[in-house]
Coordinates of N, CA and C in Angstrom, one line a residue:
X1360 N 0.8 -1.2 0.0 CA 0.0 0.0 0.0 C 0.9 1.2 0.0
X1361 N 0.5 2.3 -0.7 CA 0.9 3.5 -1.1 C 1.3 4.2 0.6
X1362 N 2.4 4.7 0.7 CA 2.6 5.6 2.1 C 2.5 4.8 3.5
X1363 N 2.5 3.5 3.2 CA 2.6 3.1 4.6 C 4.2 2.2 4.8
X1364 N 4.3 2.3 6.1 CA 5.8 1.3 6.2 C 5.8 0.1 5.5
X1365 N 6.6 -0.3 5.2 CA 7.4 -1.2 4.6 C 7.3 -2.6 5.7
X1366 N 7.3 -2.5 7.1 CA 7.0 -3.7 7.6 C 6.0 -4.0 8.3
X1367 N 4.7 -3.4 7.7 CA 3.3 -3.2 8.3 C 2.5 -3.8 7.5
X1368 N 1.9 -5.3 8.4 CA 1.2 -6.1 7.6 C 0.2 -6.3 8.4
X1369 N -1.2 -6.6 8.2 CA -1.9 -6.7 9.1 C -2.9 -5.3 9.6
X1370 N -3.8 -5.3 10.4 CA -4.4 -4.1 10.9 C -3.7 -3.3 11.9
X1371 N -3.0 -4.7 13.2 CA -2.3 -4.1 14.5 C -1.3 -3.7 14.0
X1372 N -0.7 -4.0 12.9 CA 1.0 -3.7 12.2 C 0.6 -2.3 11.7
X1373 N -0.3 -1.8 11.2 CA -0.9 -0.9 10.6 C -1.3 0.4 11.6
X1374 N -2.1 -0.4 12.8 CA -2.0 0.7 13.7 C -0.7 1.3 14.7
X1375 N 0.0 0.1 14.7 CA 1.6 0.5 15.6 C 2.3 1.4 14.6
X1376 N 2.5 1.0 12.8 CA 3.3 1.9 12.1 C 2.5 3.6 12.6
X1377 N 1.0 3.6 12.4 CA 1.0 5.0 12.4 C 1.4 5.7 13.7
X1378 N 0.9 4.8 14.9 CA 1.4 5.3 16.2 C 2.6 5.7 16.2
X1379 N 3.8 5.0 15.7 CA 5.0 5.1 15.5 C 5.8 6.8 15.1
X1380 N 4.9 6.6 14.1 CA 4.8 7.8 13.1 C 4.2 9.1 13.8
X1381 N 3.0 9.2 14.2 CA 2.9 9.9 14.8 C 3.8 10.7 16.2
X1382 N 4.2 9.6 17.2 CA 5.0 10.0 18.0 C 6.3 10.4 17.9
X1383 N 6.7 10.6 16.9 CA 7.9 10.8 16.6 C 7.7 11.9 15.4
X1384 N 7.1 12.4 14.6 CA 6.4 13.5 14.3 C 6.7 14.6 14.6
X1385 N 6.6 16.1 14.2 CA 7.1 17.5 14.6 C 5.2 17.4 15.1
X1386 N 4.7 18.5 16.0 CA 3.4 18.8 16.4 C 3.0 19.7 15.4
X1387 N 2.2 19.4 14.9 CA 1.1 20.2 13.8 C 0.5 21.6 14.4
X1388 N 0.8 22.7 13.8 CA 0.5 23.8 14.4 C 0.0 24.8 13.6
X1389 N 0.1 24.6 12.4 CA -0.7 25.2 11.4 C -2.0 25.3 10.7
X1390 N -2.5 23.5 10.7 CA -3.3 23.4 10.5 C -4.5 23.4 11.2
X1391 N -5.2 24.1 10.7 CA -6.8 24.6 11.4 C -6.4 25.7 12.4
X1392 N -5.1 26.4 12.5 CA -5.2 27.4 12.8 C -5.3 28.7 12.3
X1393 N -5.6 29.7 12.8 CA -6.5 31.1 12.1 C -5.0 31.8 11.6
X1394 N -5.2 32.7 10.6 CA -3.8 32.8 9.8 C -4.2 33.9 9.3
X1395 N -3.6 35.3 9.7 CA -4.2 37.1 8.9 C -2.9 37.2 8.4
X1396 N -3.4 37.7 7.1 CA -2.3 38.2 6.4 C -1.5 39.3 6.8
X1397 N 0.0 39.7 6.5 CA 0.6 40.7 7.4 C 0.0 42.1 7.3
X1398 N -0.6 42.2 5.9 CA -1.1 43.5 5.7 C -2.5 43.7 6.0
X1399 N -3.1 42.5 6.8 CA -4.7 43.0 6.9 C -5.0 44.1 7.7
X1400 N -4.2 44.5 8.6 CA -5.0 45.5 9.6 C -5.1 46.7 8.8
X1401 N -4.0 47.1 8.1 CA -4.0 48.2 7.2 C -4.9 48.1 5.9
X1402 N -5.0 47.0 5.8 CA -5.9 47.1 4.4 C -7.6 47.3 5.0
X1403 N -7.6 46.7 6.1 CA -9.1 46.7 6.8 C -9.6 47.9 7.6
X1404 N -8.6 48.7 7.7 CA -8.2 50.0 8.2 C -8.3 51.3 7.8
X1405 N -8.1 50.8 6.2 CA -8.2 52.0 5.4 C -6.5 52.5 5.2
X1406 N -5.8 52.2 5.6 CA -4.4 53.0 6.0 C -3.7 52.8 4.3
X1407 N -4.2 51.1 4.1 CA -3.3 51.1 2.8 C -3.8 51.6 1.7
X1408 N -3.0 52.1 1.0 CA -3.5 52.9 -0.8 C -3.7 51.8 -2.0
X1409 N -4.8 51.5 -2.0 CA -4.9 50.8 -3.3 C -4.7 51.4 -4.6
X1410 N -4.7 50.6 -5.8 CA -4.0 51.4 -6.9 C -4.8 52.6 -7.6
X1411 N -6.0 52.4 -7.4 CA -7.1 53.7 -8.0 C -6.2 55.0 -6.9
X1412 N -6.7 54.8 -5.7 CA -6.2 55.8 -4.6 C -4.9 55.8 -4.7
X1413 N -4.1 55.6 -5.4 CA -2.4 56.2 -5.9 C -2.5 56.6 -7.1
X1414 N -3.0 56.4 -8.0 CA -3.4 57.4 -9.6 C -4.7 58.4 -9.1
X1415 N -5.3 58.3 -8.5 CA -6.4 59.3 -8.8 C -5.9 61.0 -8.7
X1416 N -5.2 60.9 -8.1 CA -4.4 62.3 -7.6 C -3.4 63.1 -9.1
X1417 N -2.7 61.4 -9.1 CA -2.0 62.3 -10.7 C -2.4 61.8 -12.1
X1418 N -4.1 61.8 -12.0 CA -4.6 61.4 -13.5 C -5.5 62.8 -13.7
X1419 N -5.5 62.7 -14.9 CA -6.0 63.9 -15.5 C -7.6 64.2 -15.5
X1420 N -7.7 62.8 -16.1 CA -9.0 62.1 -15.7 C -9.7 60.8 -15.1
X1421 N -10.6 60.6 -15.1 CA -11.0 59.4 -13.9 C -10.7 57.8 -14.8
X1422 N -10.6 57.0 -14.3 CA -10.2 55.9 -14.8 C -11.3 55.1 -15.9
X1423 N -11.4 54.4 -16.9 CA -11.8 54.3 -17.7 C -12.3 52.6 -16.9
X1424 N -13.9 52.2 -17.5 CA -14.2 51.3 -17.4 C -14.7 50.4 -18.6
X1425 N -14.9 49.3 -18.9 CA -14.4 48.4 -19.7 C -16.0 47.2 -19.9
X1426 N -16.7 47.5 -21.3 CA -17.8 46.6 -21.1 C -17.4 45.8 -22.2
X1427 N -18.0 44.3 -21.6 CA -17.6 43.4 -22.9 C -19.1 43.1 -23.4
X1428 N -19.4 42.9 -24.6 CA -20.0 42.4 -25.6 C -19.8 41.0 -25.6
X1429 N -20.7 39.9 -25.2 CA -20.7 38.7 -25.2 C -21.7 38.4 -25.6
X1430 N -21.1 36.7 -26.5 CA -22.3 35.9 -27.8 C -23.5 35.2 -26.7
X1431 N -24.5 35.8 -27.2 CA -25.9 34.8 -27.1 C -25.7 33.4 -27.3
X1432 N -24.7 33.2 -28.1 CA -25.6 32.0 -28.7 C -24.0 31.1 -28.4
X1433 N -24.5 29.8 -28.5 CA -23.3 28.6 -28.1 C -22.7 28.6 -29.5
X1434 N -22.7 28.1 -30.6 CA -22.3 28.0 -32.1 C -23.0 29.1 -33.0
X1435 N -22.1 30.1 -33.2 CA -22.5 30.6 -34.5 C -21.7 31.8 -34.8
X1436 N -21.9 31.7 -36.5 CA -20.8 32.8 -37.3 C -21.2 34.0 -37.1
X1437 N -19.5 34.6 -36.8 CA -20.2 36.3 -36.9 C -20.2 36.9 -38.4
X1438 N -21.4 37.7 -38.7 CA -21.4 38.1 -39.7 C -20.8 39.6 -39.8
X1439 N -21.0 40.6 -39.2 CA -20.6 41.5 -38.9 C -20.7 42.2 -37.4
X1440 N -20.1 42.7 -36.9 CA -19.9 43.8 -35.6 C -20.4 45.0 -35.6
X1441 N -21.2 45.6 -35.7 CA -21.2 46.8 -36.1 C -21.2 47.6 -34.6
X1442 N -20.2 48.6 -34.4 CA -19.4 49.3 -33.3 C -19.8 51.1 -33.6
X1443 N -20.7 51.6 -34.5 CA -21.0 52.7 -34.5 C -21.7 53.6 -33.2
X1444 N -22.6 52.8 -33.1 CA -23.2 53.4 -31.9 C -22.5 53.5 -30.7
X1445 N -21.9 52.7 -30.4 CA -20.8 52.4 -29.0 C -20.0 53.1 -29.2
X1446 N -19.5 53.7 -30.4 CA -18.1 54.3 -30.4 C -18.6 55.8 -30.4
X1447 N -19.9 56.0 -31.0 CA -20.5 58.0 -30.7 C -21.0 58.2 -29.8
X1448 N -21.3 57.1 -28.5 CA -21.6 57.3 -27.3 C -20.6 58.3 -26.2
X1449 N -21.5 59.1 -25.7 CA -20.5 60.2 -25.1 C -19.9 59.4 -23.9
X1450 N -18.3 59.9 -23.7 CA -17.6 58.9 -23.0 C -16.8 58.2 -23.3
X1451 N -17.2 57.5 -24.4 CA -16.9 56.1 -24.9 C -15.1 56.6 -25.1
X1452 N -14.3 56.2 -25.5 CA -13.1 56.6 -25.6 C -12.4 55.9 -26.8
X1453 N -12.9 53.9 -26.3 CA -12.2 53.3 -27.4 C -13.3 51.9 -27.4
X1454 N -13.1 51.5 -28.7 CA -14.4 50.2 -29.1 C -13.3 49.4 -29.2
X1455 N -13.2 48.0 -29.1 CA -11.8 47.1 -29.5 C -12.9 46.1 -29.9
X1456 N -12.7 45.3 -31.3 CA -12.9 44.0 -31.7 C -12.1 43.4 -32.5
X1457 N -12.0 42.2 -32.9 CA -11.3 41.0 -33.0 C -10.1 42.0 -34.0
X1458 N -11.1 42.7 -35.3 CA -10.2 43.7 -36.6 C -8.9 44.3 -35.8
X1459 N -9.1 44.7 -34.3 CA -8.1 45.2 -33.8 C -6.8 44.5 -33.6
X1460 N -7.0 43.4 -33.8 CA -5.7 42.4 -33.5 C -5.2 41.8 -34.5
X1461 N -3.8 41.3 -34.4 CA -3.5 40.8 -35.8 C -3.8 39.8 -36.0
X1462 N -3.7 39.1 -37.3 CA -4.1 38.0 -38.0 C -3.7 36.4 -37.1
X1463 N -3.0 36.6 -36.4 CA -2.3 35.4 -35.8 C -2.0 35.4 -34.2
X1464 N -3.1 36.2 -34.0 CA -3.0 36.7 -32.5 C -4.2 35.6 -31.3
X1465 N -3.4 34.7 -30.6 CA -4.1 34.0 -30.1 C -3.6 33.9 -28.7
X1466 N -4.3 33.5 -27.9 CA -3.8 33.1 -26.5 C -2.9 32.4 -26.1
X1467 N -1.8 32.7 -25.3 CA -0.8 31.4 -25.3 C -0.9 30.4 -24.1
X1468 N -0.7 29.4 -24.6 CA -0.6 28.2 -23.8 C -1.9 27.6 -23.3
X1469 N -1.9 26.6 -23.2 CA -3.2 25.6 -23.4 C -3.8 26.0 -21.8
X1470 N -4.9 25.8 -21.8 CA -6.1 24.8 -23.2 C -6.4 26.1 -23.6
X1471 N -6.1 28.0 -23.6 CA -6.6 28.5 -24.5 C -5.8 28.6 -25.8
X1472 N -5.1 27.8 -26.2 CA -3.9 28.4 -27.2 C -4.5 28.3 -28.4
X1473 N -5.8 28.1 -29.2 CA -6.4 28.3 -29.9 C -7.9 28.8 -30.1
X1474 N -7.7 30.0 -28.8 CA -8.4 31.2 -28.8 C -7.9 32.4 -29.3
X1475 N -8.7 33.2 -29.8 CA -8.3 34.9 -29.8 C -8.6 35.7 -28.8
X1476 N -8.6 36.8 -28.4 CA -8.6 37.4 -27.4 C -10.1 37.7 -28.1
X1477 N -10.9 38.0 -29.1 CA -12.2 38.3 -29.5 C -12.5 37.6 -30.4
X1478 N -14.0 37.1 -30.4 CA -14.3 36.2 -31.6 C -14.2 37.1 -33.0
X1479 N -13.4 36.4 -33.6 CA -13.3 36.8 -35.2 C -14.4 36.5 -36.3
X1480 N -14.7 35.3 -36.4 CA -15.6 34.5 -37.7 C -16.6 33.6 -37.2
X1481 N -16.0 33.1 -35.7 CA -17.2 32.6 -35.0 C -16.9 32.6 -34.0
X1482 N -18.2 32.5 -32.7 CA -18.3 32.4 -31.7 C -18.5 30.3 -31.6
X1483 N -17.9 30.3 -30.1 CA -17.9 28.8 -30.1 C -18.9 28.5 -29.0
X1484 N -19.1 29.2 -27.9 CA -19.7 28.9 -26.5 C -20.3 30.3 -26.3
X1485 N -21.1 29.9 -25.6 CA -22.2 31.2 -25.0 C -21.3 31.9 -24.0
X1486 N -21.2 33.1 -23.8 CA -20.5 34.4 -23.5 C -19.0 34.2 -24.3
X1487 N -18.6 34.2 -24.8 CA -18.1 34.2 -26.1 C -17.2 35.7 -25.7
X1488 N -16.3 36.0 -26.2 CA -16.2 37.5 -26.1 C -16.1 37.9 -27.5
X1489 N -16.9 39.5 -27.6 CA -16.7 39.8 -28.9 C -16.5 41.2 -29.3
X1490 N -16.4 42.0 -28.4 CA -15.8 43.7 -28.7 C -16.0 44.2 -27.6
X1491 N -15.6 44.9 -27.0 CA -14.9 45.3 -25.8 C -15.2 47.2 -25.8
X1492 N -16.3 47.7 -24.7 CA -16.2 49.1 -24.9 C -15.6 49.8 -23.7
X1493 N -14.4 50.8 -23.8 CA -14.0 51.5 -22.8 C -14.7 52.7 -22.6
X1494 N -14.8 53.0 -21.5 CA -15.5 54.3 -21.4 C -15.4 54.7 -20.0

């Protein structure tokens, strides 16, 4: 059997090896005990600056948010995107779809390595991504 001594046959052989093992053992002290990260009190505190509250001061303007465009449907071809509306919406800043990326631009390393970052020609699965609006 997998992880047990080598001269443990039997049930009583089985319980003397773990006894064995156990007593001679370092004491377990970690486990099931409560564990705060070093920075919680300040983060729970308010003391620490998260990254908005360190740009907000020296941006010009307020930070840009980011909506995606995802497929209805599990299998099917895109025929076209049409990004006009989204893009004369006041606000809006930048429209991104698949046209934005180059021809050979895919995800690296599996299991996405034969994704794009936006569906191009077809969607494969429902929420799919497929053009991206900043604003």
């Amino acid at each position: 059997m997998y992880g047990l001594h080598p001269d443990c046959h039997g049930r009583r052989a089985l319980r003397a090896s773990a006894r064995a093992v156990g007593e001679r053992g370092h004491p377990v002290t970690q486990i099931g005990a409560r564990w705060w990260p070093l920075d919680w009190r300040d983060k729970t505190s308010g003391v620490s600056r998260f990254t908005l509250d360190q740009l907000a001061g020296e941006m010009e303007s307020p930070p840009l948010w980011a909506a995606i465009h995802r497929s209805p449907h599990a299998l099917a071809d895109v025929l076209s995107v049409d990004v006009s509306r989204a893009a004369a919406a006041p606000g809006v800043h930048a429209v991104i779809t698949a046209a934005d990326f180059g021809e050979h631009m895919y995800f690296a390393g599996l299991p996405f390595s034969d994704r794009r970052p936006l569906a191009k020609d077809r969607v494969r699965f429902i929420g799919e991504e497929i053009a991206v609006v900043a604003a």
